[in-house]
Amino acid sequence: MDPKSQKVKLNDGHFIPVLGFGTYAPPEAAKREALEITKFAIEVGFRHIDCAHVYQNEEQVGQAIRSKIADGTVKREDIFYTSKLWLTSLRPELVQPALEKSLKTLQLDYVDLYIIHIPVALKPGEELFPKDENGKLIFDSVDLCLTWEALEKCKDAGLAKSIGVSNFNHKQLEKILNKPGLKYKPVCNQVFDFELSPEDMKAIDGLNRNRRYYEFLPGVGHPEYPFSEEY
């Protein structure tokens, strides 16, 4: 499949490439690798680049995109760039500043898709995972409908072409969809957490592929922790 030509129309009229290149890497990975690997991904045909503030490599990913634009491999409109709003910026007054910070780091004028990473609010601040003296995450309380309204304003301001959510369960998604005065529906619900049957896991383990399993435990106990509810 040619990743450059396969796209799906979103509910707001924009098109998203069906095949995306994820840029998450473990903290021990050199940041330089994100630059080189993202450039290579674009060279071989990827046009959807998926990143996030929490990955801490948007500077390098943005540099890779700009490099491939500068050398004529792609135009900006050829790239579909996804970024994600982190848990410490879910208060509505922090949403646009968080996006603007990512854009400044990327040195881009807009993102193609901006999504709420996980609906579990943490204490605002510079720490990605703020903890108390006992090492427990410090939760925050946020109305996700107000967070969504702030994302709508980002779309209206031209900072994000499309907006969506990630890791929302059906109740959280319905809360947004049924919100009075809803201006834009989420274009997606990007889900990272799922459970497979033993038979599915056996089939996956039998594949001759590089793979990585990751269990997301941060946020357990938060009132909005999404993975205790069916999707």
PDB file of C-alpha atoms in Angstrom:
ATOM      1  CA  MET A   1       0.000   0.000   0.000  1.00  0.00           C
ATOM      2  CA  ASP A   2       1.258   3.449  -0.907  1.00  0.00           C
ATOM      3  CA  PRO A   3       0.862   5.500   2.313  1.00  0.00           C
ATOM      4  CA  LYS A   4       0.807   8.747   0.337  1.00  0.00           C
ATOM      5  CA  SER A   5      -2.429   7.938  -1.492  1.00  0.00           C
ATOM      6  CA  GLN A   6      -4.601   6.200   1.117  1.00  0.00           C
ATOM      7  CA  LYS A   7      -6.747   8.690   3.047  1.00  0.00           C
ATOM      8  CA  VAL A   8     -10.019   8.777   4.970  1.00  0.00           C
ATOM      9  CA  LYS A   9     -12.382  11.752   5.126  1.00  0.00           C
ATOM     10  CA  LEU A  10     -13.010  13.058   8.647  1.00  0.00           C
ATOM     11  CA  ASN A  11     -16.374  14.417   9.795  1.00  0.00           C
ATOM     12  CA  ASP A  12     -15.130  18.003   9.395  1.00  0.00           C
ATOM     13  CA  GLY A  13     -14.191  17.515   5.755  1.00  0.00           C
ATOM     14  CA  HIS A  14     -10.433  17.145   6.188  1.00  0.00           C
ATOM     15  CA  PHE A  15      -8.620  13.996   5.068  1.00  0.00           C
ATOM     16  CA  ILE A  16      -6.319  11.883   7.234  1.00  0.00           C
ATOM     17  CA  PRO A  17      -3.794   9.361   5.866  1.00  0.00           C
ATOM     18  CA  VAL A  18      -4.771   5.887   7.040  1.00  0.00           C
ATOM     19  CA  LEU A  19      -1.180   4.925   7.800  1.00  0.00           C
ATOM     20  CA  GLY A  20       0.559   7.004  10.445  1.00  0.00           C
ATOM     21  CA  PHE A  21       4.115   7.089  11.726  1.00  0.00           C
ATOM     22  CA  GLY A  22       4.270   7.155  15.532  1.00  0.00           C
ATOM     23  CA  THR A  23       7.190   9.033  17.065  1.00  0.00           C
ATOM     24  CA  TYR A  24       7.057   7.825  20.672  1.00  0.00           C
ATOM     25  CA  ALA A  25      10.389   6.502  21.951  1.00  0.00           C
ATOM     26  CA  PRO A  26      11.534   5.416  25.423  1.00  0.00           C
ATOM     27  CA  PRO A  27      13.216   8.162  27.482  1.00  0.00           C
ATOM     28  CA  GLU A  28      16.598   6.485  27.082  1.00  0.00           C
ATOM     29  CA  ALA A  29      16.450   6.831  23.292  1.00  0.00           C
ATOM     30  CA  ALA A  30      18.594   9.634  21.891  1.00  0.00           C
ATOM     31  CA  LYS A  31      16.531  12.635  20.755  1.00  0.00           C
ATOM     32  CA  ARG A  32      18.625  12.759  17.590  1.00  0.00           C
ATOM     33  CA  GLU A  33      17.066   9.466  16.542  1.00  0.00           C
ATOM     34  CA  ALA A  34      13.634  11.095  16.308  1.00  0.00           C
ATOM     35  CA  LEU A  35      15.046  13.570  13.797  1.00  0.00           C
ATOM     36  CA  GLU A  36      16.705  11.005  11.572  1.00  0.00           C
ATOM     37  CA  ILE A  37      13.973   8.382  11.743  1.00  0.00           C
ATOM     38  CA  THR A  38      11.187  10.881  11.045  1.00  0.00           C
ATOM     39  CA  LYS A  39      13.067  12.194   8.020  1.00  0.00           C
ATOM     40  CA  PHE A  40      13.458   8.626   6.795  1.00  0.00           C
ATOM     41  CA  ALA A  41       9.755   7.932   7.373  1.00  0.00           C
ATOM     42  CA  ILE A  42       8.821  10.905   5.193  1.00  0.00           C
ATOM     43  CA  GLU A  43      11.311   9.836   2.525  1.00  0.00           C
ATOM     44  CA  VAL A  44       9.758   6.365   2.254  1.00  0.00           C
ATOM     45  CA  GLY A  45       6.239   7.748   1.977  1.00  0.00           C
ATOM     46  CA  PHE A  46       4.692   8.370   5.379  1.00  0.00           C
ATOM     47  CA  ARG A  47       2.602  11.539   5.410  1.00  0.00           C
ATOM     48  CA  HIS A  48       0.842  11.223   8.758  1.00  0.00           C
ATOM     49  CA  ILE A  49       3.238  11.994  11.614  1.00  0.00           C
ATOM     50  CA  ASP A  50       1.849  11.281  15.086  1.00  0.00           C
ATOM     51  CA  CYS A  51       3.538  12.982  18.025  1.00  0.00           C
ATOM     52  CA  ALA A  52       2.702  14.503  21.424  1.00  0.00           C
ATOM     53  CA  HIS A  53       4.018  16.946  23.986  1.00  0.00           C
ATOM     54  CA  VAL A  54       4.664  14.118  26.436  1.00  0.00           C
ATOM     55  CA  TYR A  55       6.985  12.381  23.964  1.00  0.00           C
ATOM     56  CA  GLN A  56       9.430  15.256  24.508  1.00  0.00           C
ATOM     57  CA  ASN A  57      10.727  15.110  20.947  1.00  0.00           C
ATOM     58  CA  GLU A  58       8.536  17.599  19.085  1.00  0.00           C
ATOM     59  CA  GLU A  59      11.563  19.803  18.474  1.00  0.00           C
ATOM     60  CA  GLN A  60      13.332  17.031  16.555  1.00  0.00           C
ATOM     61  CA  VAL A  61      10.166  15.872  14.763  1.00  0.00           C
ATOM     62  CA  GLY A  62       9.406  19.427  13.695  1.00  0.00           C
ATOM     63  CA  GLN A  63      12.964  19.829  12.471  1.00  0.00           C
ATOM     64  CA  ALA A  64      12.594  16.658  10.384  1.00  0.00           C
ATOM     65  CA  ILE A  65       9.361  17.889   8.801  1.00  0.00           C
ATOM     66  CA  ARG A  66      10.833  21.294   8.000  1.00  0.00           C
ATOM     67  CA  SER A  67      13.940  19.648   6.564  1.00  0.00           C
ATOM     68  CA  LYS A  68      11.886  17.541   4.154  1.00  0.00           C
ATOM     69  CA  ILE A  69       9.882  20.614   3.157  1.00  0.00           C
ATOM     70  CA  ALA A  70      13.066  22.597   2.572  1.00  0.00           C
ATOM     71  CA  ASP A  71      14.627  19.942   0.321  1.00  0.00           C
ATOM     72  CA  GLY A  72      11.476  19.638  -1.773  1.00  0.00           C
ATOM     73  CA  THR A  73      10.442  16.130  -0.699  1.00  0.00           C
ATOM     74  CA  VAL A  74       7.060  17.402   0.539  1.00  0.00           C
ATOM     75  CA  LYS A  75       5.035  20.555   0.955  1.00  0.00           C
ATOM     76  CA  ARG A  76       3.517  21.471   4.309  1.00  0.00           C
ATOM     77  CA  GLU A  77       0.050  20.584   3.035  1.00  0.00           C
ATOM     78  CA  ASP A  78       1.304  17.071   2.212  1.00  0.00           C
ATOM     79  CA  ILE A  79       2.024  16.369   5.881  1.00  0.00           C
ATOM     80  CA  PHE A  80      -0.731  15.502   8.349  1.00  0.00           C
ATOM     81  CA  TYR A  81       0.688  16.271  11.779  1.00  0.00           C
ATOM     82  CA  THR A  82      -1.035  15.077  14.962  1.00  0.00           C
ATOM     83  CA  SER A  83      -0.196  16.418  18.403  1.00  0.00           C
ATOM     84  CA  LYS A  84      -1.802  15.750  21.772  1.00  0.00           C
ATOM     85  CA  LEU A  85      -2.837  17.833  24.755  1.00  0.00           C
ATOM     86  CA  TRP A  86      -1.146  16.479  27.874  1.00  0.00           C
ATOM     87  CA  LEU A  87      -2.847  15.726  31.182  1.00  0.00           C
ATOM     88  CA  THR A  88      -1.382  18.707  33.027  1.00  0.00           C
ATOM     89  CA  SER A  89      -3.011  21.140  30.582  1.00  0.00           C
ATOM     90  CA  LEU A  90      -6.635  20.014  30.625  1.00  0.00           C
ATOM     91  CA  ARG A  91      -7.884  23.128  32.397  1.00  0.00           C
ATOM     92  CA  PRO A  92      -9.556  25.194  29.664  1.00  0.00           C
ATOM     93  CA  GLU A  93      -7.347  28.247  30.190  1.00  0.00           C
ATOM     94  CA  LEU A  94      -4.253  26.083  29.605  1.00  0.00           C
ATOM     95  CA  VAL A  95      -5.324  24.416  26.358  1.00  0.00           C
ATOM     96  CA  GLN A  96      -4.413  27.069  23.807  1.00  0.00           C
ATOM     97  CA  PRO A  97      -1.125  27.991  25.544  1.00  0.00           C
ATOM     98  CA  ALA A  98      -0.186  24.296  25.465  1.00  0.00           C
ATOM     99  CA  LEU A  99      -0.880  24.081  21.744  1.00  0.00           C
ATOM    100  CA  GLU A 100       0.974  27.320  21.087  1.00  0.00           C
ATOM    101  CA  LYS A 101       3.959  25.938  23.011  1.00  0.00           C
ATOM    102  CA  SER A 102       3.971  22.824  20.823  1.00  0.00           C
ATOM    103  CA  LEU A 103       3.742  24.944  17.666  1.00  0.00           C
ATOM    104  CA  LYS A 104       6.648  27.091  18.824  1.00  0.00           C
ATOM    105  CA  THR A 105       8.690  23.970  19.524  1.00  0.00           C
ATOM    106  CA  LEU A 106       7.773  22.471  16.160  1.00  0.00           C
ATOM    107  CA  GLN A 107       8.193  25.813  14.369  1.00  0.00           C
ATOM    108  CA  LEU A 108       4.947  25.147  12.513  1.00  0.00           C
ATOM    109  CA  ASP A 109       1.955  27.444  12.048  1.00  0.00           C
ATOM    110  CA  TYR A 110      -0.706  24.828  12.756  1.00  0.00           C
ATOM    111  CA  VAL A 111      -1.277  21.164  13.513  1.00  0.00           C
ATOM    112  CA  ASP A 112      -3.596  19.077  11.398  1.00  0.00           C
ATOM    113  CA  LEU A 113      -5.072  17.262  14.379  1.00  0.00           C
ATOM    114  CA  TYR A 114      -5.000  18.140  18.084  1.00  0.00           C
ATOM    115  CA  ILE A 115      -6.437  15.627  20.507  1.00  0.00           C
ATOM    116  CA  ILE A 116      -6.884  15.249  24.249  1.00  0.00           C
ATOM    117  CA  HIS A 117      -4.298  12.580  25.055  1.00  0.00           C
ATOM    118  CA  ILE A 118      -6.061  10.938  28.012  1.00  0.00           C
ATOM    119  CA  PRO A 119      -9.067  12.284  29.970  1.00  0.00           C
ATOM    120  CA  VAL A 120      -7.223  12.099  33.299  1.00  0.00           C
ATOM    121  CA  ALA A 121      -6.360  15.575  34.588  1.00  0.00           C
ATOM    122  CA  LEU A 122      -3.143  16.012  36.557  1.00  0.00           C
ATOM    123  CA  LYS A 123      -1.896  18.981  38.571  1.00  0.00           C
ATOM    124  CA  PRO A 124      -0.842  21.773  36.180  1.00  0.00           C
ATOM    125  CA  GLY A 125       2.847  22.603  35.990  1.00  0.00           C
ATOM    126  CA  GLU A 126       6.058  21.749  34.208  1.00  0.00           C
ATOM    127  CA  GLU A 127       6.261  18.199  35.562  1.00  0.00           C
ATOM    128  CA  LEU A 128       4.684  15.696  33.206  1.00  0.00           C
ATOM    129  CA  PHE A 129       3.796  13.342  36.047  1.00  0.00           C
ATOM    130  CA  PRO A 130       3.457  15.493  39.201  1.00  0.00           C
ATOM    131  CA  LYS A 131       3.712  13.402  42.370  1.00  0.00           C
ATOM    132  CA  ASP A 132       3.312  13.986  46.087  1.00  0.00           C
ATOM    133  CA  GLU A 133       5.839  13.124  48.799  1.00  0.00           C
ATOM    134  CA  ASN A 134       4.639   9.522  48.702  1.00  0.00           C
ATOM    135  CA  GLY A 135       5.233   9.168  44.993  1.00  0.00           C
ATOM    136  CA  LYS A 136       1.563   9.201  44.055  1.00  0.00           C
ATOM    137  CA  LEU A 137       0.268  11.184  41.096  1.00  0.00           C
ATOM    138  CA  ILE A 138      -1.423  14.461  42.008  1.00  0.00           C
ATOM    139  CA  PHE A 139      -4.802  14.510  40.298  1.00  0.00           C
ATOM    140  CA  ASP A 140      -6.712  17.569  39.150  1.00  0.00           C
ATOM    141  CA  SER A 141     -10.448  18.022  38.639  1.00  0.00           C
ATOM    142  CA  VAL A 142     -11.539  19.348  35.260  1.00  0.00           C
ATOM    143  CA  ASP A 143     -14.822  19.476  33.360  1.00  0.00           C
ATOM    144  CA  LEU A 144     -13.922  17.800  30.062  1.00  0.00           C
ATOM    145  CA  CYS A 145     -16.712  19.699  28.313  1.00  0.00           C
ATOM    146  CA  LEU A 146     -14.924  22.957  29.113  1.00  0.00           C
ATOM    147  CA  THR A 147     -11.661  21.449  27.890  1.00  0.00           C
ATOM    148  CA  TRP A 148     -13.404  20.565  24.649  1.00  0.00           C
ATOM    149  CA  GLU A 149     -14.731  24.109  24.248  1.00  0.00           C
ATOM    150  CA  ALA A 150     -11.136  25.329  24.531  1.00  0.00           C
ATOM    151  CA  LEU A 151     -10.133  22.948  21.736  1.00  0.00           C
ATOM    152  CA  GLU A 152     -12.958  24.321  19.607  1.00  0.00           C
ATOM    153  CA  LYS A 153     -11.489  27.794  20.077  1.00  0.00           C
ATOM    154  CA  CYS A 154      -8.105  26.490  18.917  1.00  0.00           C
ATOM    155  CA  LYS A 155      -9.757  25.243  15.738  1.00  0.00           C
ATOM    156  CA  ASP A 156     -11.495  28.569  15.218  1.00  0.00           C
ATOM    157  CA  ALA A 157      -8.167  30.350  15.691  1.00  0.00           C
ATOM    158  CA  GLY A 158      -6.582  28.267  12.930  1.00  0.00           C
ATOM    159  CA  LEU A 159      -4.094  26.609  15.276  1.00  0.00           C
ATOM    160  CA  ALA A 160      -5.577  23.147  14.640  1.00  0.00           C
ATOM    161  CA  LYS A 161      -7.428  22.079  11.508  1.00  0.00           C
ATOM    162  CA  SER A 162      -9.164  19.184  13.233  1.00  0.00           C
ATOM    163  CA  ILE A 163      -9.746  18.304  16.879  1.00  0.00           C
ATOM    164  CA  GLY A 164     -10.435  15.003  18.571  1.00  0.00           C
ATOM    165  CA  VAL A 165     -10.004  12.868  21.646  1.00  0.00           C
ATOM    166  CA  SER A 166      -7.982   9.852  22.681  1.00  0.00           C
ATOM    167  CA  ASN A 167      -8.625   7.042  25.150  1.00  0.00           C
ATOM    168  CA  PHE A 168     -12.154   8.224  25.949  1.00  0.00           C
ATOM    169  CA  ASN A 169     -14.637   5.559  26.989  1.00  0.00           C
ATOM    170  CA  HIS A 170     -18.193   5.655  25.643  1.00  0.00           C
ATOM    171  CA  LYS A 171     -19.563   7.662  28.570  1.00  0.00           C
ATOM    172  CA  GLN A 172     -16.892  10.337  28.250  1.00  0.00           C
ATOM    173  CA  LEU A 173     -17.383  10.539  24.499  1.00  0.00           C
ATOM    174  CA  GLU A 174     -21.161  10.785  24.854  1.00  0.00           C
ATOM    175  CA  LYS A 175     -20.676  13.583  27.377  1.00  0.00           C
ATOM    176  CA  ILE A 176     -18.901  15.627  24.703  1.00  0.00           C
ATOM    177  CA  LEU A 177     -21.311  14.691  21.921  1.00  0.00           C
ATOM    178  CA  ASN A 178     -24.362  15.566  24.034  1.00  0.00           C
ATOM    179  CA  LYS A 179     -22.905  18.812  25.360  1.00  0.00           C
ATOM    180  CA  PRO A 180     -25.245  21.800  24.896  1.00  0.00           C
ATOM    181  CA  GLY A 181     -23.810  24.200  22.345  1.00  0.00           C
ATOM    182  CA  LEU A 182     -21.439  21.669  20.795  1.00  0.00           C
ATOM    183  CA  LYS A 183     -19.762  23.381  17.859  1.00  0.00           C
ATOM    184  CA  TYR A 184     -17.508  20.635  16.519  1.00  0.00           C
ATOM    185  CA  LYS A 185     -17.733  16.896  17.011  1.00  0.00           C
ATOM    186  CA  PRO A 186     -14.487  15.028  17.732  1.00  0.00           C
ATOM    187  CA  VAL A 187     -13.121  13.686  14.460  1.00  0.00           C
ATOM    188  CA  CYS A 188     -11.605  10.676  16.197  1.00  0.00           C
ATOM    189  CA  ASN A 189     -11.154   8.726  19.400  1.00  0.00           C
ATOM    190  CA  GLN A 190      -7.625   7.371  19.194  1.00  0.00           C
ATOM    191  CA  VAL A 191      -7.518   4.435  21.595  1.00  0.00           C
ATOM    192  CA  PHE A 192      -4.257   3.006  22.904  1.00  0.00           C
ATOM    193  CA  ASP A 193      -5.590   0.740  25.618  1.00  0.00           C
ATOM    194  CA  PHE A 194      -7.359  -2.479  24.747  1.00  0.00           C
ATOM    195  CA  GLU A 195      -7.597  -6.062  25.908  1.00  0.00           C
ATOM    196  CA  LEU A 196      -7.030  -9.079  23.689  1.00  0.00           C
ATOM    197  CA  SER A 197      -8.069 -12.662  24.277  1.00  0.00           C
ATOM    198  CA  PRO A 198      -5.429 -15.324  25.007  1.00  0.00           C
ATOM    199  CA  GLU A 199      -5.978 -16.611  21.462  1.00  0.00           C
ATOM    200  CA  ASP A 200      -5.337 -13.147  20.003  1.00  0.00           C
ATOM    201  CA  MET A 201      -2.188 -12.729  22.077  1.00  0.00           C
ATOM    202  CA  LYS A 202      -0.936 -16.143  20.969  1.00  0.00           C
ATOM    203  CA  ALA A 203      -1.462 -15.179  17.337  1.00  0.00           C
ATOM    204  CA  ILE A 204       0.371 -11.884  17.799  1.00  0.00           C
ATOM    205  CA  ASP A 205       3.248 -13.512  19.650  1.00  0.00           C
ATOM    206  CA  GLY A 206       3.553 -15.960  16.784  1.00  0.00           C
ATOM    207  CA  LEU A 207       4.218 -13.217  14.259  1.00  0.00           C
ATOM    208  CA  ASN A 208       7.796 -12.629  13.196  1.00  0.00           C
ATOM    209  CA  ARG A 209       7.675  -8.935  14.062  1.00  0.00           C
ATOM    210  CA  ASN A 210       9.310  -6.462  16.399  1.00  0.00           C
ATOM    211  CA  ARG A 211       6.708  -5.517  18.977  1.00  0.00           C
ATOM    212  CA  ARG A 212       6.334  -3.730  22.287  1.00  0.00           C
ATOM    213  CA  TYR A 213       3.677  -4.136  24.977  1.00  0.00           C
ATOM    214  CA  TYR A 214       2.919  -1.306  27.345  1.00  0.00           C
ATOM    215  CA  GLU A 215       0.555  -1.336  30.291  1.00  0.00           C
ATOM    216  CA  PHE A 216      -0.801   2.108  31.136  1.00  0.00           C
ATOM    217  CA  LEU A 217      -1.249   2.311  34.890  1.00  0.00           C
ATOM    218  CA  PRO A 218      -0.850   6.057  35.653  1.00  0.00           C
ATOM    219  CA  GLY A 219      -4.214   7.541  36.498  1.00  0.00           C
ATOM    220  CA  VAL A 220      -5.737   4.451  38.089  1.00  0.00           C
ATOM    221  CA  GLY A 221      -8.030   5.737  40.808  1.00  0.00           C
ATOM    222  CA  HIS A 222      -8.837   9.007  39.052  1.00  0.00           C
ATOM    223  CA  PRO A 223     -12.617   9.596  38.714  1.00  0.00           C
ATOM    224  CA  GLU A 224     -12.164   9.979  34.939  1.00  0.00           C
ATOM    225  CA  TYR A 225      -9.835   6.978  34.475  1.00  0.00           C
ATOM    226  CA  PRO A 226     -11.272   5.660  31.199  1.00  0.00           C
ATOM    227  CA  PHE A 227     -10.099   2.069  31.080  1.00  0.00           C
ATOM    228  CA  SER A 228     -12.404   0.753  33.787  1.00  0.00           C
ATOM    229  CA  GLU A 229     -15.372   1.326  31.481  1.00  0.00           C
ATOM    230  CA  GLU A 230     -16.300  -0.313  28.184  1.00  0.00           C
ATOM    231  CA  TYR A 231     -15.509   1.578  24.991  1.00  0.00           C
TER     232      TYR A 231
END
